[in-house]
mmCIF file of C-alpha atoms in Angstrom:
data_model
loop_
_atom_site.group_PDB
_atom_site.id
_atom_site.type_symbol
_atom_site.label_atom_id
_atom_site.label_comp_id
_atom_site.label_asym_id
_atom_site.label_seq_id
_atom_site.Cartn_x
_atom_site.Cartn_y
_atom_site.Cartn_z
ATOM 1 C CA UNK B 735 83.483 115.821 63.183
ATOM 2 C CA UNK B 736 85.763 117.918 60.994
ATOM 3 C CA UNK B 737 85.026 121.611 60.697
ATOM 4 C CA UNK B 738 85.218 122.532 57.049
ATOM 5 C CA UNK B 739 85.990 126.137 56.147
ATOM 6 C CA UNK B 740 82.955 128.137 55.205
ATOM 7 C CA UNK B 741 82.808 130.287 52.112
ATOM 8 C CA UNK B 742 84.554 129.988 48.752
ATOM 9 C CA UNK B 743 88.110 128.711 48.321
ATOM 10 C CA UNK B 744 90.841 130.898 46.897
ATOM 11 C CA UNK B 745 91.529 130.044 43.257
ATOM 12 C CA UNK B 746 95.249 130.807 43.792
ATOM 13 C CA UNK B 747 96.121 128.900 46.999
ATOM 14 C CA UNK B 748 93.082 126.613 47.327
ATOM 15 C CA UNK B 749 92.345 127.513 50.954
ATOM 16 C CA UNK B 750 89.340 129.243 52.396
ATOM 17 C CA UNK B 751 89.171 131.371 55.490
ATOM 18 C CA UNK B 752 87.213 134.312 54.140
ATOM 19 C CA UNK B 753 86.224 135.224 57.682
ATOM 20 C CA UNK B 754 89.894 135.778 58.633
ATOM 21 C CA UNK B 755 91.333 137.041 55.343
ATOM 22 C CA UNK B 756 89.491 139.362 52.977
ATOM 23 C CA UNK B 757 88.857 137.963 49.506
ATOM 24 C CA UNK B 758 87.838 139.418 46.164
ATOM 25 C CA UNK B 759 85.432 137.772 43.759
ATOM 26 C CA UNK B 760 85.664 138.291 40.017
ATOM 27 C CA UNK B 761 82.465 139.726 38.556
ATOM 28 C CA UNK B 762 82.998 137.760 35.329
ATOM 29 C CA UNK B 763 84.038 134.196 36.225
ATOM 30 C CA UNK B 764 83.033 134.243 39.902
ATOM 31 C CA UNK B 765 86.405 132.971 41.164
ATOM 32 C CA UNK B 766 87.557 134.236 44.566
ATOM 33 C CA UNK B 767 91.084 135.300 45.539
ATOM 34 C CA UNK B 768 92.815 136.343 48.745
ATOM 35 C CA UNK B 769 94.090 139.898 48.486
ATOM 36 C CA UNK B 770 97.598 138.808 49.546
ATOM 37 C CA UNK B 771 97.538 136.042 46.908
ATOM 38 C CA UNK B 772 97.005 138.772 44.308
ATOM 39 C CA UNK B 773 99.925 140.785 45.674
ATOM 40 C CA UNK B 774 97.675 143.665 46.688
ATOM 41 C CA UNK B 775 98.917 145.940 49.493
ATOM 42 C CA UNK B 776 96.622 146.014 52.551
ATOM 43 C CA UNK B 777 95.730 149.658 51.888
ATOM 44 C CA UNK B 778 95.073 149.232 48.129
ATOM 45 C CA UNK B 779 91.653 150.599 47.176
ATOM 46 C CA UNK B 780 89.724 148.079 45.081
ATOM 47 C CA UNK B 781 86.031 148.278 44.169
ATOM 48 C CA UNK B 782 84.624 144.758 44.737
ATOM 49 C CA UNK B 783 81.608 145.564 42.541
ATOM 50 C CA UNK B 784 83.761 146.061 39.427
ATOM 51 C CA UNK B 785 86.821 143.917 40.151
ATOM 52 C CA UNK B 786 87.906 141.348 37.585
ATOM 53 C CA UNK B 787 90.645 138.732 37.827
ATOM 54 C CA UNK B 788 93.590 138.700 35.438
ATOM 55 C CA UNK B 789 91.966 135.986 33.299
ATOM 56 C CA UNK B 790 88.825 138.012 32.759
ATOM 57 C CA UNK B 791 90.247 141.499 32.722
ATOM 58 C CA UNK B 792 89.315 143.819 29.891
ATOM 59 C CA UNK B 793 90.569 147.303 29.140
ATOM 60 C CA UNK B 794 88.782 149.854 31.316
ATOM 61 C CA UNK B 795 88.946 152.358 28.442
ATOM 62 C CA UNK B 796 87.746 150.394 25.404
ATOM 63 C CA UNK B 797 86.094 147.538 27.376
ATOM 64 C CA UNK B 798 87.716 144.994 25.109
ATOM 65 C CA UNK B 799 89.920 141.996 25.872
ATOM 66 C CA UNK B 800 91.651 141.871 22.493
ATOM 67 C CA UNK B 801 95.424 142.295 22.151
ATOM 68 C CA UNK B 802 95.972 140.556 25.452
ATOM 69 C CA UNK B 803 99.762 140.871 25.063
ATOM 70 C CA UNK B 804 99.364 144.682 25.147
ATOM 71 C CA UNK B 805 96.986 144.678 28.124
ATOM 72 C CA UNK B 806 98.601 146.115 31.247
ATOM 73 C CA UNK B 807 97.318 145.016 34.662
ATOM 74 C CA UNK B 808 97.663 147.171 37.781
ATOM 75 C CA UNK B 809 97.769 145.755 41.319
ATOM 76 C CA UNK B 810 94.411 147.354 42.008
ATOM 77 C CA UNK B 811 92.797 145.253 39.240
ATOM 78 C CA UNK B 812 92.597 148.010 36.638
ATOM 79 C CA UNK B 813 93.651 147.007 33.111
ATOM 80 C CA UNK B 814 94.390 149.139 30.063
ATOM 81 C CA UNK B 815 95.890 148.631 26.632
ATOM 82 C CA UNK B 816 99.184 150.376 25.951
ATOM 83 C CA UNK B 817 97.541 152.283 23.088
ATOM 84 C CA UNK B 818 94.558 153.328 25.236
ATOM 85 C CA UNK B 819 96.726 155.253 27.691
ATOM 86 C CA UNK B 820 97.203 159.017 27.407
ATOM 87 C CA UNK B 821 99.851 159.438 26.180
ATOM 88 C CA UNK B 822 100.027 155.940 24.637
ATOM 89 C CA UNK B 823 102.992 153.663 25.302
ATOM 90 C CA UNK B 824 105.025 152.371 22.370
ATOM 91 C CA UNK B 825 105.853 149.089 24.141
ATOM 92 C CA UNK B 826 104.977 147.118 27.254
ATOM 93 C CA UNK B 827 107.079 148.568 30.100
ATOM 94 C CA UNK B 828 109.413 146.334 32.083
ATOM 95 C CA UNK B 829 108.585 145.616 35.710
ATOM 96 C CA UNK B 830 105.433 146.777 37.461
ATOM 97 C CA UNK B 831 102.829 149.049 35.932
ATOM 98 C CA UNK B 832 100.485 151.427 37.734
ATOM 99 C CA UNK B 833 97.231 152.709 36.358
ATOM 100 C CA UNK B 834 96.654 156.488 36.205
ATOM 101 C CA UNK B 835 94.479 156.388 39.320
ATOM 102 C CA UNK B 836 97.167 154.690 41.435
ATOM 103 C CA UNK B 837 99.939 156.931 40.062
ATOM 104 C CA UNK B 838 98.218 159.975 41.569
ATOM 105 C CA UNK B 839 98.695 158.540 45.080
ATOM 106 C CA UNK B 840 102.395 157.625 44.652
ATOM 107 C CA UNK B 841 105.161 159.229 46.718
ATOM 108 C CA UNK B 842 108.920 158.944 46.350
ATOM 109 C CA UNK B 843 110.452 156.654 48.981
ATOM 110 C CA UNK B 844 113.421 158.963 49.485
ATOM 111 C CA UNK B 845 112.228 162.568 49.264
ATOM 112 C CA UNK B 846 108.468 162.046 49.633
ATOM 113 C CA UNK B 847 107.459 164.083 46.588
ATOM 114 C CA UNK B 848 104.370 163.176 44.598
ATOM 115 C CA UNK B 849 105.804 164.707 41.402
ATOM 116 C CA UNK B 850 107.923 162.247 39.401
ATOM 117 C CA UNK B 851 109.888 164.804 37.404
ATOM 118 C CA UNK B 852 110.689 164.914 33.701
ATOM 119 C CA UNK B 853 111.907 161.314 33.539
ATOM 120 C CA UNK B 854 108.868 159.845 35.293
ATOM 121 C CA UNK B 855 108.818 157.350 38.124
ATOM 122 C CA UNK B 856 111.792 155.012 38.405
ATOM 123 C CA UNK B 857 112.617 151.609 39.933
ATOM 124 C CA UNK B 858 109.080 150.169 39.843
ATOM 125 C CA UNK B 859 107.482 153.500 40.787
ATOM 126 C CA UNK B 860 109.480 153.734 44.020
ATOM 127 C CA UNK B 861 111.456 156.904 43.281
ATOM 128 C CA UNK B 862 111.070 160.155 41.423
ATOM 129 C CA UNK B 863 113.372 160.839 38.487
ATOM 130 C CA UNK B 864 116.147 162.553 40.483
ATOM 131 C CA UNK B 865 116.092 160.093 43.400
ATOM 132 C CA UNK B 866 115.881 157.158 40.980
ATOM 133 C CA UNK B 867 119.152 158.213 39.371
ATOM 134 C CA UNK B 868 120.719 158.544 42.822
ATOM 135 C CA UNK B 869 119.417 155.083 43.730
ATOM 136 C CA UNK B 870 120.976 153.557 40.624
ATOM 137 C CA UNK B 871 124.305 155.135 41.644
ATOM 138 C CA UNK B 872 123.859 153.841 45.214
ATOM 139 C CA UNK B 873 124.659 157.387 46.215
ATOM 140 C CA UNK B 874 122.691 157.790 49.448
ATOM 141 C CA UNK B 875 122.648 156.268 52.919
ATOM 142 C CA UNK B 876 119.600 153.943 53.099
ATOM 143 C CA UNK B 877 119.012 154.890 56.751
ATOM 144 C CA UNK B 878 119.066 158.709 56.779
ATOM 145 C CA UNK B 879 118.497 158.994 52.988
ATOM 146 C CA UNK B 880 121.095 161.776 52.719
ATOM 147 C CA UNK B 881 123.288 162.094 49.647
ATOM 148 C CA UNK B 882 126.650 160.545 50.556
ATOM 149 C CA UNK B 883 128.529 160.872 47.280
ATOM 150 C CA UNK B 884 130.792 163.552 48.747
ATOM 151 C CA UNK B 885 130.862 162.301 52.346
ATOM 152 C CA UNK B 886 134.204 162.130 54.139
ATOM 153 C CA UNK B 887 133.009 160.683 57.467
ATOM 154 C CA UNK B 888 133.234 156.992 58.490
ATOM 155 C CA UNK B 889 130.948 154.731 56.437
ATOM 156 C CA UNK B 890 130.461 150.977 56.037
ATOM 157 C CA UNK B 891 129.347 149.071 52.930
ATOM 158 C CA UNK B 892 126.532 146.528 53.073
ATOM 159 C CA UNK B 893 127.705 143.135 51.805
ATOM 160 C CA UNK B 894 124.269 142.422 50.328
ATOM 161 C CA UNK B 895 123.031 145.568 48.588
ATOM 162 C CA UNK B 896 126.405 147.406 48.240
ATOM 163 C CA UNK B 897 124.936 150.619 49.661
ATOM 164 C CA UNK B 898 127.183 152.710 51.912
ATOM 165 C CA UNK B 899 125.801 153.466 55.388
ATOM 166 C CA UNK B 900 126.901 156.195 57.783
ATOM 167 C CA UNK B 901 128.576 154.459 60.715
ATOM 168 C CA UNK B 902 126.752 156.670 63.209
ATOM 169 C CA UNK B 903 123.387 155.866 61.564
ATOM 170 C CA UNK B 904 123.793 152.225 62.628
ATOM 171 C CA UNK B 905 125.142 152.884 66.107
ATOM 172 C CA UNK B 906 128.894 152.538 65.481
ATOM 173 C CA UNK B 907 131.002 154.108 68.204
ATOM 174 C CA UNK B 908 134.480 155.418 67.377
ATOM 175 C CA UNK B 909 136.068 152.468 69.174
ATOM 176 C CA UNK B 910 133.693 149.972 67.553
ATOM 177 C CA UNK B 911 134.347 151.393 64.104
ATOM 178 C CA UNK B 912 138.124 151.145 64.593
ATOM 179 C CA UNK B 913 137.709 147.502 65.651
ATOM 180 C CA UNK B 914 135.497 146.793 62.627
ATOM 181 C CA UNK B 915 138.052 148.316 60.247
ATOM 182 C CA UNK B 916 140.894 146.368 61.874
ATOM 183 C CA UNK B 917 139.129 143.073 61.073
ATOM 184 C CA UNK B 918 138.969 143.816 57.332
ATOM 185 C CA UNK B 919 137.134 141.121 55.343
ATOM 186 C CA UNK B 920 136.859 138.867 58.394
ATOM 187 C CA UNK B 921 133.825 140.778 59.683
ATOM 188 C CA UNK B 922 130.674 140.969 57.551
ATOM 189 C CA UNK B 923 128.049 143.701 57.610
ATOM 190 C CA UNK B 924 124.462 143.959 56.378
ATOM 191 C CA UNK B 925 122.449 147.154 56.641
ATOM 192 C CA UNK B 926 119.193 147.130 58.665
ATOM 193 C CA UNK B 927 117.136 147.061 55.469
ATOM 194 C CA UNK B 928 118.785 143.857 54.196
ATOM 195 C CA UNK B 929 119.118 142.218 57.610
ATOM 196 C CA UNK B 930 115.519 143.170 58.513
ATOM 197 C CA UNK B 931 116.482 144.641 61.864
ATOM 198 C CA UNK B 932 116.248 147.975 63.614
ATOM 199 C CA UNK B 933 118.939 150.643 63.091
ATOM 200 C CA UNK B 934 121.631 151.065 65.785
ATOM 201 C CA UNK B 935 121.472 147.378 66.760
ATOM 202 C CA UNK B 936 124.656 146.402 64.898
ATOM 203 C CA UNK B 937 126.788 149.102 66.493
ATOM 204 C CA UNK B 938 125.591 148.272 70.002
ATOM 205 C CA UNK B 939 126.249 144.564 69.500
ATOM 206 C CA UNK B 940 129.671 145.377 68.056
ATOM 207 C CA UNK B 941 130.676 147.397 71.127
ATOM 208 C CA UNK B 942 130.027 144.336 73.278
ATOM 209 C CA UNK B 943 132.430 142.277 71.123
ATOM 210 C CA UNK B 944 135.364 144.699 71.266
ATOM 211 C CA UNK B 945 138.038 143.295 73.620
ATOM 212 C CA UNK B 946 139.150 145.536 76.449
ATOM 213 C CA UNK B 947 142.741 145.068 75.314
ATOM 214 C CA UNK B 948 141.988 146.403 71.822
ATOM 215 C CA UNK B 949 143.878 149.548 70.859
ATOM 216 C CA UNK B 950 143.360 151.262 67.537
ATOM 217 C CA UNK B 951 146.438 151.599 65.387
ATOM 218 C CA UNK B 952 147.576 155.200 64.879
ATOM 219 C CA UNK B 953 146.645 156.743 61.592
ATOM 220 C CA UNK B 954 149.766 156.986 59.386
ATOM 221 C CA UNK B 955 148.471 160.254 57.990
ATOM 222 C CA UNK B 956 148.736 161.818 61.457
ATOM 223 C CA UNK B 957 152.453 161.009 61.755
ATOM 224 C CA UNK B 958 154.857 163.901 61.395
ATOM 225 C CA UNK B 959 152.362 166.613 62.220
ATOM 226 C CA UNK B 960 154.331 167.876 65.250
ATOM 227 C CA UNK B 961 157.833 169.171 64.487
ATOM 228 C CA UNK B 962 160.737 168.219 66.705
ATOM 229 C CA UNK B 963 161.647 170.769 69.362
ATOM 230 C CA UNK B 964 165.396 171.465 69.222
ATOM 231 C CA UNK B 965 167.644 172.957 71.923
ATOM 232 C CA UNK B 966 170.094 175.775 71.563
ATOM 233 C CA UNK B 967 173.762 174.693 71.001
ATOM 234 C CA UNK B 968 174.937 175.580 74.566
ATOM 235 C CA UNK B 969 172.151 173.492 76.064
ATOM 236 C CA UNK B 970 172.834 170.616 73.664
ATOM 237 C CA UNK B 971 176.481 170.580 74.715
ATOM 238 C CA UNK B 972 175.533 170.683 78.381
ATOM 239 C CA UNK B 973 173.044 167.826 78.086
ATOM 240 C CA UNK B 974 175.530 165.757 76.097
ATOM 241 C CA UNK B 975 178.283 166.357 78.683
ATOM 242 C CA UNK B 976 176.095 165.390 81.623
ATOM 243 C CA UNK B 977 174.924 167.165 84.753
ATOM 244 C CA UNK B 978 178.446 167.332 86.208
ATOM 245 C CA UNK B 979 179.652 169.611 83.424
ATOM 246 C CA UNK B 980 176.537 171.774 83.408
ATOM 247 C CA UNK B 981 177.031 175.355 84.630
ATOM 248 C CA UNK B 982 174.926 176.201 87.650
ATOM 249 C CA UNK B 983 172.998 178.897 85.826
ATOM 250 C CA UNK B 984 172.017 176.543 83.011
ATOM 251 C CA UNK B 985 170.973 173.598 85.197
ATOM 252 C CA UNK B 986 167.210 174.425 85.287
ATOM 253 C CA UNK B 987 167.134 175.086 81.563
ATOM 254 C CA UNK B 988 169.021 171.875 80.790
ATOM 255 C CA UNK B 989 166.613 169.815 82.865
ATOM 256 C CA UNK B 990 163.545 171.392 81.251
ATOM 257 C CA UNK B 991 165.016 171.063 77.779
ATOM 258 C CA UNK B 992 165.775 167.383 78.313
ATOM 259 C CA UNK B 993 162.153 166.717 79.284
ATOM 260 C CA UNK B 994 160.794 168.596 76.278
ATOM 261 C CA UNK B 995 163.171 166.800 73.926
ATOM 262 C CA UNK B 996 162.144 163.406 75.305
ATOM 263 C CA UNK B 997 158.426 164.171 74.889
ATOM 264 C CA UNK B 998 158.650 165.739 71.474
ATOM 265 C CA UNK B 999 157.882 163.861 68.259
ATOM 266 C CA UNK B 1000 160.595 162.032 66.434
ATOM 267 C CA UNK B 1001 159.725 163.851 63.254
ATOM 268 C CA UNK B 1002 162.645 165.848 61.873
ATOM 269 C CA UNK B 1003 161.771 168.625 59.446
ATOM 270 C CA UNK B 1004 163.534 168.376 56.120
ATOM 271 C CA UNK B 1005 166.814 170.269 56.012
ATOM 272 C CA UNK B 1006 166.909 173.342 53.889
ATOM 273 C CA UNK B 1007 168.778 172.973 50.622
ATOM 274 C CA UNK B 1008 172.318 174.308 50.840
ATOM 275 C CA UNK B 1009 173.235 176.980 48.309
ATOM 276 C CA UNK B 1010 175.478 175.788 45.548
ATOM 277 C CA UNK B 1011 178.056 178.551 46.235
ATOM 278 C CA UNK B 1012 178.552 180.695 49.333
ATOM 279 C CA UNK B 1013 179.021 184.457 48.958
ATOM 280 C CA UNK B 1014 182.722 185.469 48.822
ATOM 281 C CA UNK B 1015 184.352 186.931 51.920
ATOM 282 C CA UNK B 1016 184.764 190.722 52.205
ATOM 283 C CA UNK B 1017 187.928 192.275 50.751
ATOM 284 C CA UNK B 1018 190.689 193.160 53.328
ATOM 285 C CA UNK B 1019 190.267 196.904 52.755
ATOM 286 C CA UNK B 1020 186.571 196.791 53.693
ATOM 287 C CA UNK B 1021 187.305 194.642 56.749
ATOM 288 C CA UNK B 1022 189.857 197.249 57.957
ATOM 289 C CA UNK B 1023 187.318 200.076 57.495
ATOM 290 C CA UNK B 1024 184.726 198.162 59.571
ATOM 291 C CA UNK B 1025 187.263 197.546 62.357
ATOM 292 C CA UNK B 1026 188.214 201.248 62.456
ATOM 293 C CA UNK B 1027 184.527 202.265 62.676
ATOM 294 C CA UNK B 1028 183.971 199.841 65.584
ATOM 295 C CA UNK B 1029 187.003 201.228 67.446
ATOM 296 C CA UNK B 1030 185.797 204.829 67.002
ATOM 297 C CA UNK B 1031 182.349 203.915 68.307
ATOM 298 C CA UNK B 1032 183.889 202.275 71.397
ATOM 299 C CA UNK B 1033 185.954 205.422 72.129
#
């Protein structure tokens, strides 16, 4: 014997199973529909005593089915003409539409506010006016939701949605991020929202792939930050001549100076511009006066 499903069949998918999946029955035509076949969220509040399917829906304000092309249908089953709304709409809006009752329970996905702002709800009622503009600019990290338009820290771009993600928000270590950058276009990345995974998983998996022999290349911008340490002329001459020609008193200084010079950066500070003309030497009469003053001071 074959067990046939009890109850009405869904007019959308043709299957039954009312005992396992809740269904709604139109009060006009009597057809039944699974809630998920209608695209209704599990927590959507629908009155089964007044619910009507899309084929039988009439405006809840004027109770008329005329001007069907101007009849807007909400996910909850409520329908209204564009001209019956307060304020009325001049045209049928693009994308989803929410009835006034459902709009009161909306919250912005990013900031959580229930007030849409002057521009109204944006992106299919997902964001308030301000956050909707930020979403269109792709100007926030989809994990922490913080504005990243002026960020200077390490970030990675999702190959699917083109949103920039803070590296630390997805578990990137400093070593793993350097390895990721070194691979360039050879390594792909999808944010947790697009890849349908938990945050931090990518960074942890990446750390396991980094070879032990990997060494990050030095940042060219860091080069030349430490000036070269130079030795005094007597020490330079002693080091150049070798230890045999080094005076005994200068030996410790020569040894220390050689170590410092070897460890110092190779960066040489730019030489100062030479003056176009040197000041003239002192006249002979002034030189004689200075010599006489020095002799008197010595006596």
